[in-house]
């Protein structure tokens, strides 16, 4: 039985706690204790109270794993200096430290991510990178392991993280049994890019560039060559590339590709149109080109994406291809 402590605080996301704990409890391989700053119950982001077994300061000596769940991004950081000090102290004594969702920002504030690779919810990956330049952020990963520290993406990715811990500690056979019982993927297909939206990209105050971005989004299938886009903004092709990298963080070609993929995602979710038809409508060429592009950008195929995200009222079609 490995000693695992879940760090609790007011505003913690309920599923960030419940998902991983359910997996870890199901494996029967952990002694799980919940700890808050003062040992008292905390109130989660949805108002449900959670009890604590002890105060964080009562944890003395080494433990196997410290698990830090996250807070709702829109609510801001609800931790205090005392909580961060305790995380730092316990984290340096733990064999392993893991976080779920925005818990990665708490680890970063406590100095436990310095010089490490990490991930978090796609909506706050940019914040993690900008606030903590010493952290190498991997925005598409479901979870990232760097030495004794493991960070995971948003909310349900805590389940993926917990299964990875079970597999690491007790072997793949037990992890597979737990995943089947919980009716979840042992390893889900693709990364978290498939869950993001265009609004996650940086905005720009450059008026001409903003008009160009709007035009690309309005007609993703149009012929958006580097030359035509540069002409529209009235700059050289080289300057347009520099402008995109500075303002958006992508090359012009990467941005156009992403917009086309997101347009295709919307059609896969809401229509029964075949993949070949959607590929043409979104400027992705053939169904095979669209398949290769989806694998590159999202880490999954169009058909697999449709199965996972199609609205329940959308009829299936015999025209689908991979």
Short mmCIF file of C-alpha atoms in Angstrom, two decimals:
data_model
loop_
_atom_site.label_atom_id
_atom_site.label_comp_id
_atom_site.label_asym_id
_atom_site.label_seq_id
_atom_site.Cartn_x
_atom_site.Cartn_y
_atom_site.Cartn_z
CA UNK A 1 0.00 0.00 0.00
CA UNK A 2 1.53 3.29 -1.10
CA UNK A 3 0.89 6.38 1.01
CA UNK A 4 -0.86 9.04 -1.12
CA UNK A 5 -1.94 12.46 0.14
CA UNK A 6 -4.51 14.63 -1.68
CA UNK A 7 -4.02 18.34 -0.92
CA UNK A 8 -7.38 20.08 -0.42
CA UNK A 9 -8.30 23.77 -0.29
CA UNK A 10 -11.43 25.89 -0.70
CA UNK A 11 -12.43 26.15 -4.36
CA UNK A 12 -10.84 22.86 -5.42
CA UNK A 13 -12.54 21.26 -8.45
CA UNK A 14 -14.65 18.34 -7.24
CA UNK A 15 -13.92 16.11 -10.24
CA UNK A 16 -10.19 16.81 -9.98
CA UNK A 17 -10.37 15.05 -6.61
CA UNK A 18 -13.10 12.46 -7.19
CA UNK A 19 -11.89 11.14 -10.57
CA UNK A 20 -8.32 10.23 -9.59
CA UNK A 21 -9.31 9.05 -6.10
CA UNK A 22 -11.95 6.70 -7.55
CA UNK A 23 -9.32 5.15 -9.84
CA UNK A 24 -6.69 4.88 -7.11
CA UNK A 25 -9.18 3.46 -4.61
CA UNK A 26 -10.34 0.93 -7.20
CA UNK A 27 -6.81 -0.38 -7.59
CA UNK A 28 -6.64 -1.24 -3.84
CA UNK A 29 -2.99 -0.23 -3.97
CA UNK A 30 -2.97 3.05 -2.03
CA UNK A 31 -3.56 4.41 1.44
CA UNK A 32 -5.33 7.65 0.51
CA UNK A 33 -5.47 10.56 2.94
CA UNK A 34 -7.08 13.95 2.32
CA UNK A 35 -5.36 16.91 3.93
CA UNK A 36 -6.26 20.61 4.16
CA UNK A 37 -4.31 23.50 5.64
CA UNK A 38 -6.07 23.29 9.01
CA UNK A 39 -7.48 19.77 8.86
CA UNK A 40 -11.01 21.07 8.45
CA UNK A 41 -13.42 20.30 5.58
CA UNK A 42 -13.17 22.43 2.43
CA UNK A 43 -15.82 23.58 -0.02
CA UNK A 44 -15.37 22.55 -3.65
CA UNK A 45 -15.96 24.68 -6.73
CA UNK A 46 -19.55 23.38 -6.98
CA UNK A 47 -20.31 23.89 -3.28
CA UNK A 48 -20.02 20.26 -2.21
CA UNK A 49 -18.01 20.00 1.03
CA UNK A 50 -15.10 17.56 1.29
CA UNK A 51 -13.81 16.24 4.58
CA UNK A 52 -10.13 16.14 5.50
CA UNK A 53 -8.37 13.39 7.42
CA UNK A 54 -5.64 15.65 8.78
CA UNK A 55 -3.87 18.98 8.40
CA UNK A 56 -1.10 19.29 5.84
CA UNK A 57 1.28 20.38 8.57
CA UNK A 58 0.72 17.07 10.40
CA UNK A 59 2.35 15.13 7.58
CA UNK A 60 5.85 14.40 8.78
CA UNK A 61 8.47 12.25 7.16
CA UNK A 62 8.44 11.09 3.55
CA UNK A 63 5.32 9.99 1.66
CA UNK A 64 5.01 8.19 -1.64
CA UNK A 65 2.81 10.60 -3.65
CA UNK A 66 1.45 14.11 -3.20
CA UNK A 67 -1.57 14.77 -5.44
CA UNK A 68 -2.57 18.40 -6.05
CA UNK A 69 -5.97 18.94 -7.76
CA UNK A 70 -6.84 22.20 -9.49
CA UNK A 71 -9.21 25.13 -9.20
CA UNK A 72 -11.69 26.51 -11.74
CA UNK A 73 -9.66 28.89 -14.01
CA UNK A 74 -12.33 31.60 -13.98
CA UNK A 75 -12.34 31.68 -10.19
CA UNK A 76 -8.64 32.44 -9.97
CA UNK A 77 -6.05 31.05 -7.61
CA UNK A 78 -7.63 30.36 -4.24
CA UNK A 79 -4.47 29.17 -2.54
CA UNK A 80 -2.55 31.17 0.06
CA UNK A 81 1.09 31.45 1.00
CA UNK A 82 0.66 28.99 3.88
CA UNK A 83 -0.80 26.39 1.51
CA UNK A 84 2.03 26.92 -0.99
CA UNK A 85 4.66 26.66 1.74
CA UNK A 86 3.16 23.36 2.86
CA UNK A 87 3.08 22.06 -0.73
CA UNK A 88 6.73 22.98 -1.13
CA UNK A 89 7.70 21.26 2.09
CA UNK A 90 5.72 18.05 1.51
CA UNK A 91 6.60 17.96 -2.20
CA UNK A 92 10.32 17.96 -1.52
CA UNK A 93 9.83 14.99 0.83
CA UNK A 94 7.53 12.98 -1.46
CA UNK A 95 8.84 10.33 -3.81
CA UNK A 96 6.49 11.70 -6.45
CA UNK A 97 4.34 14.79 -6.95
CA UNK A 98 1.33 14.85 -9.29
CA UNK A 99 -1.15 17.55 -10.28
CA UNK A 100 -4.50 17.65 -12.04
CA UNK A 101 -5.54 20.54 -14.30
CA UNK A 102 -4.66 23.95 -12.80
CA UNK A 103 -2.95 22.19 -9.92
CA UNK A 104 0.13 22.59 -12.14
CA UNK A 105 0.05 26.35 -11.49
CA UNK A 106 0.07 25.66 -7.76
CA UNK A 107 3.09 23.39 -8.19
CA UNK A 108 4.77 26.12 -10.24
CA UNK A 109 4.06 28.74 -7.55
CA UNK A 110 5.55 26.41 -4.98
CA UNK A 111 8.70 26.09 -7.11
CA UNK A 112 8.16 22.39 -7.78
CA UNK A 113 8.10 22.78 -11.59
CA UNK A 114 11.27 24.84 -12.00
CA UNK A 115 13.24 23.57 -14.99
CA UNK A 116 10.69 20.85 -15.76
CA UNK A 117 8.29 19.97 -18.56
CA UNK A 118 4.61 20.18 -17.64
CA UNK A 119 1.07 20.52 -18.92
CA UNK A 120 -2.24 21.82 -17.62
CA UNK A 121 -5.73 22.61 -18.93
CA UNK A 122 -5.46 23.90 -22.51
CA UNK A 123 -7.21 27.15 -21.50
CA UNK A 124 -4.40 28.11 -19.10
CA UNK A 125 -1.33 26.63 -20.81
CA UNK A 126 -0.38 30.10 -22.05
CA UNK A 127 -0.73 31.51 -18.53
CA UNK A 128 1.49 28.77 -17.11
CA UNK A 129 4.16 29.52 -19.69
CA UNK A 130 4.02 33.30 -19.31
CA UNK A 131 3.92 33.38 -15.49
CA UNK A 132 6.58 30.72 -15.08
CA UNK A 133 9.12 30.94 -17.93
CA UNK A 134 11.26 28.29 -16.24
CA UNK A 135 8.56 25.71 -17.00
CA UNK A 136 8.55 24.04 -20.44
CA UNK A 137 4.82 23.77 -21.25
CA UNK A 138 3.52 20.96 -23.48
CA UNK A 139 0.00 22.18 -24.34
CA UNK A 140 -1.23 19.14 -26.27
CA UNK A 141 -0.28 16.45 -23.75
CA UNK A 142 -2.87 14.64 -21.63
CA UNK A 143 -0.20 14.18 -18.97
CA UNK A 144 3.54 14.81 -18.75
CA UNK A 145 6.03 12.96 -16.57
CA UNK A 146 9.32 14.72 -15.84
CA UNK A 147 11.36 12.90 -13.22
CA UNK A 148 9.38 12.68 -9.97
CA UNK A 149 6.74 15.20 -11.12
CA UNK A 150 3.66 14.32 -13.19
CA UNK A 151 1.21 16.97 -14.43
CA UNK A 152 -2.03 16.42 -16.32
CA UNK A 153 -4.45 18.36 -18.49
CA UNK A 154 -7.92 19.51 -17.47
CA UNK A 155 -10.48 17.85 -15.22
CA UNK A 156 -11.09 14.31 -16.58
CA UNK A 157 -7.41 14.03 -17.50
CA UNK A 158 -6.94 13.34 -13.80
CA UNK A 159 -8.41 9.91 -14.53
CA UNK A 160 -5.76 9.34 -17.23
CA UNK A 161 -3.12 10.47 -14.75
CA UNK A 162 -4.36 8.13 -12.02
CA UNK A 163 -4.38 5.16 -14.40
CA UNK A 164 -0.81 6.00 -15.40
CA UNK A 165 0.19 6.03 -11.72
CA UNK A 166 -1.48 2.65 -11.17
CA UNK A 167 0.29 1.23 -14.21
CA UNK A 168 3.64 2.61 -13.04
CA UNK A 169 3.21 1.36 -9.47
CA UNK A 170 1.34 -1.91 -9.92
CA UNK A 171 1.69 -2.91 -13.57
CA UNK A 172 -0.40 -2.63 -16.78
CA UNK A 173 -2.64 -5.62 -16.00
CA UNK A 174 -4.14 -4.00 -12.90
CA UNK A 175 -4.44 -0.62 -14.67
CA UNK A 176 -6.30 -2.32 -17.51
CA UNK A 177 -8.70 -4.05 -15.10
CA UNK A 178 -9.46 -0.75 -13.33
CA UNK A 179 -9.96 1.09 -16.65
CA UNK A 180 -12.40 -1.56 -17.88
CA UNK A 181 -14.34 -1.48 -14.62
CA UNK A 182 -14.55 2.33 -14.77
CA UNK A 183 -15.49 2.18 -18.50
CA UNK A 184 -12.73 4.56 -19.55
CA UNK A 185 -9.79 4.43 -21.95
CA UNK A 186 -6.57 3.05 -20.48
CA UNK A 187 -4.95 5.53 -22.87
CA UNK A 188 -7.31 7.88 -24.68
CA UNK A 189 -6.69 8.64 -28.39
CA UNK A 190 -5.18 12.00 -29.32
CA UNK A 191 -4.09 14.96 -27.24
CA UNK A 192 -6.03 17.85 -25.73
CA UNK A 193 -5.81 19.93 -28.95
CA UNK A 194 -9.04 18.21 -29.99
CA UNK A 195 -10.85 19.90 -27.10
CA UNK A 196 -9.64 23.47 -27.67
CA UNK A 197 -11.40 26.21 -29.58
CA UNK A 198 -10.24 29.09 -31.74
CA UNK A 199 -10.71 31.45 -28.81
CA UNK A 200 -7.75 29.78 -27.10
CA UNK A 201 -5.41 31.40 -29.62
CA UNK A 202 -3.88 34.76 -28.72
CA UNK A 203 -5.76 37.84 -29.91
CA UNK A 204 -4.06 40.58 -31.88
CA UNK A 205 -4.46 44.34 -31.92
CA UNK A 206 -2.94 44.55 -35.41
CA UNK A 207 -5.96 45.76 -37.40
CA UNK A 208 -4.97 44.43 -40.83
CA UNK A 209 -3.93 41.06 -39.42
CA UNK A 210 -7.18 40.78 -37.48
CA UNK A 211 -9.15 41.38 -40.70
CA UNK A 212 -7.11 38.66 -42.41
CA UNK A 213 -7.78 36.21 -39.57
CA UNK A 214 -11.51 36.94 -39.80
CA UNK A 215 -11.43 36.36 -43.55
CA UNK A 216 -9.69 32.99 -43.13
CA UNK A 217 -12.22 31.91 -40.52
CA UNK A 218 -15.13 33.04 -42.72
CA UNK A 219 -13.91 31.08 -45.77
CA UNK A 220 -11.52 28.33 -44.67
CA UNK A 221 -11.70 26.61 -48.08
CA UNK A 222 -10.53 29.71 -49.99
CA UNK A 223 -7.07 29.76 -51.51
CA UNK A 224 -5.13 31.25 -48.62
CA UNK A 225 -1.62 31.18 -50.04
CA UNK A 226 1.22 33.04 -48.36
CA UNK A 227 1.38 35.43 -51.32
CA UNK A 228 -2.35 36.21 -51.30
CA UNK A 229 -2.43 36.73 -47.54
CA UNK A 230 0.61 39.01 -47.65
CA UNK A 231 -1.03 41.05 -50.39
CA UNK A 232 -4.18 41.42 -48.33
CA UNK A 233 -2.23 42.76 -45.34
CA UNK A 234 0.04 44.77 -47.70
CA UNK A 235 3.31 43.45 -46.33
CA UNK A 236 5.99 41.14 -47.67
CA UNK A 237 5.65 37.39 -47.25
CA UNK A 238 8.60 37.36 -44.89
CA UNK A 239 7.13 40.14 -42.76
CA UNK A 240 3.74 38.39 -42.66
CA UNK A 241 5.40 35.24 -41.35
CA UNK A 242 7.17 37.25 -38.65
CA UNK A 243 3.88 38.99 -37.81
CA UNK A 244 2.02 35.68 -37.42
CA UNK A 245 4.74 34.21 -35.22
CA UNK A 246 4.83 37.30 -33.01
CA UNK A 247 1.08 37.86 -32.70
CA UNK A 248 -0.38 34.34 -32.98
CA UNK A 249 2.50 32.00 -32.25
CA UNK A 250 1.98 30.09 -35.51
CA UNK A 251 3.13 30.40 -39.11
CA UNK A 252 0.50 31.57 -41.63
CA UNK A 253 0.29 28.03 -43.03
CA UNK A 254 -0.18 26.51 -39.57
CA UNK A 255 -2.93 29.00 -38.76
CA UNK A 256 -4.82 28.28 -41.99
CA UNK A 257 -4.46 24.53 -41.36
CA UNK A 258 -5.79 24.89 -37.82
CA UNK A 259 -8.79 26.94 -38.94
CA UNK A 260 -9.60 24.35 -41.60
CA UNK A 261 -9.33 21.54 -39.07
CA UNK A 262 -11.62 23.35 -36.63
CA UNK A 263 -14.14 23.98 -39.40
CA UNK A 264 -14.04 20.26 -40.18
CA UNK A 265 -14.44 19.44 -36.49
CA UNK A 266 -17.64 21.49 -36.37
CA UNK A 267 -19.09 19.67 -39.38
CA UNK A 268 -18.11 16.27 -38.00
CA UNK A 269 -19.87 17.14 -34.75
CA UNK A 270 -23.08 18.55 -36.23
CA UNK A 271 -23.71 16.92 -39.63
CA UNK A 272 -23.86 13.45 -41.18
CA UNK A 273 -21.82 14.55 -44.22
CA UNK A 274 -19.12 12.18 -45.40
CA UNK A 275 -15.48 12.88 -44.63
CA UNK A 276 -14.62 13.45 -48.31
CA UNK A 277 -17.34 16.09 -48.62
CA UNK A 278 -16.25 17.83 -45.41
CA UNK A 279 -12.62 17.81 -46.57
CA UNK A 280 -13.54 19.65 -49.76
CA UNK A 281 -15.79 22.17 -47.98
CA UNK A 282 -13.09 23.04 -45.45
CA UNK A 283 -10.15 23.31 -47.86
CA UNK A 284 -8.50 20.08 -46.72
CA UNK A 285 -8.58 18.47 -50.15
CA UNK A 286 -9.30 14.75 -50.13
CA UNK A 287 -10.44 12.46 -47.32
CA UNK A 288 -6.92 11.01 -47.12
CA UNK A 289 -5.36 14.48 -46.81
CA UNK A 290 -7.88 15.34 -44.11
CA UNK A 291 -7.04 12.11 -42.28
CA UNK A 292 -3.31 12.88 -42.32
CA UNK A 293 -3.94 16.47 -41.19
CA UNK A 294 -6.17 15.36 -38.30
CA UNK A 295 -3.54 12.88 -37.15
CA UNK A 296 -0.88 15.59 -37.25
CA UNK A 297 -2.91 18.36 -35.56
CA UNK A 298 -5.24 16.41 -33.23
CA UNK A 299 -3.61 13.01 -32.91
CA UNK A 300 -6.79 11.21 -34.01
CA UNK A 301 -8.66 10.43 -37.26
CA UNK A 302 -11.81 12.22 -38.50
CA UNK A 303 -13.94 9.14 -37.91
CA UNK A 304 -12.61 8.60 -34.41
CA UNK A 305 -13.19 12.28 -33.66
CA UNK A 306 -16.77 12.06 -34.94
CA UNK A 307 -17.49 9.02 -32.78
CA UNK A 308 -16.30 10.87 -29.72
CA UNK A 309 -17.92 14.25 -30.31
CA UNK A 310 -20.92 13.88 -32.61
CA UNK A 311 -24.14 15.26 -31.16
CA UNK A 312 -26.49 12.48 -30.06
CA UNK A 313 -29.23 13.63 -32.42
CA UNK A 314 -27.00 13.60 -35.51
CA UNK A 315 -27.72 10.59 -37.75
CA UNK A 316 -24.87 8.38 -38.89
CA UNK A 317 -23.98 8.05 -42.55
CA UNK A 318 -22.61 5.26 -44.69
CA UNK A 319 -20.34 7.75 -46.45
CA UNK A 320 -17.91 8.05 -43.52
CA UNK A 321 -14.31 7.03 -44.10
CA UNK A 322 -11.28 7.12 -41.85
#
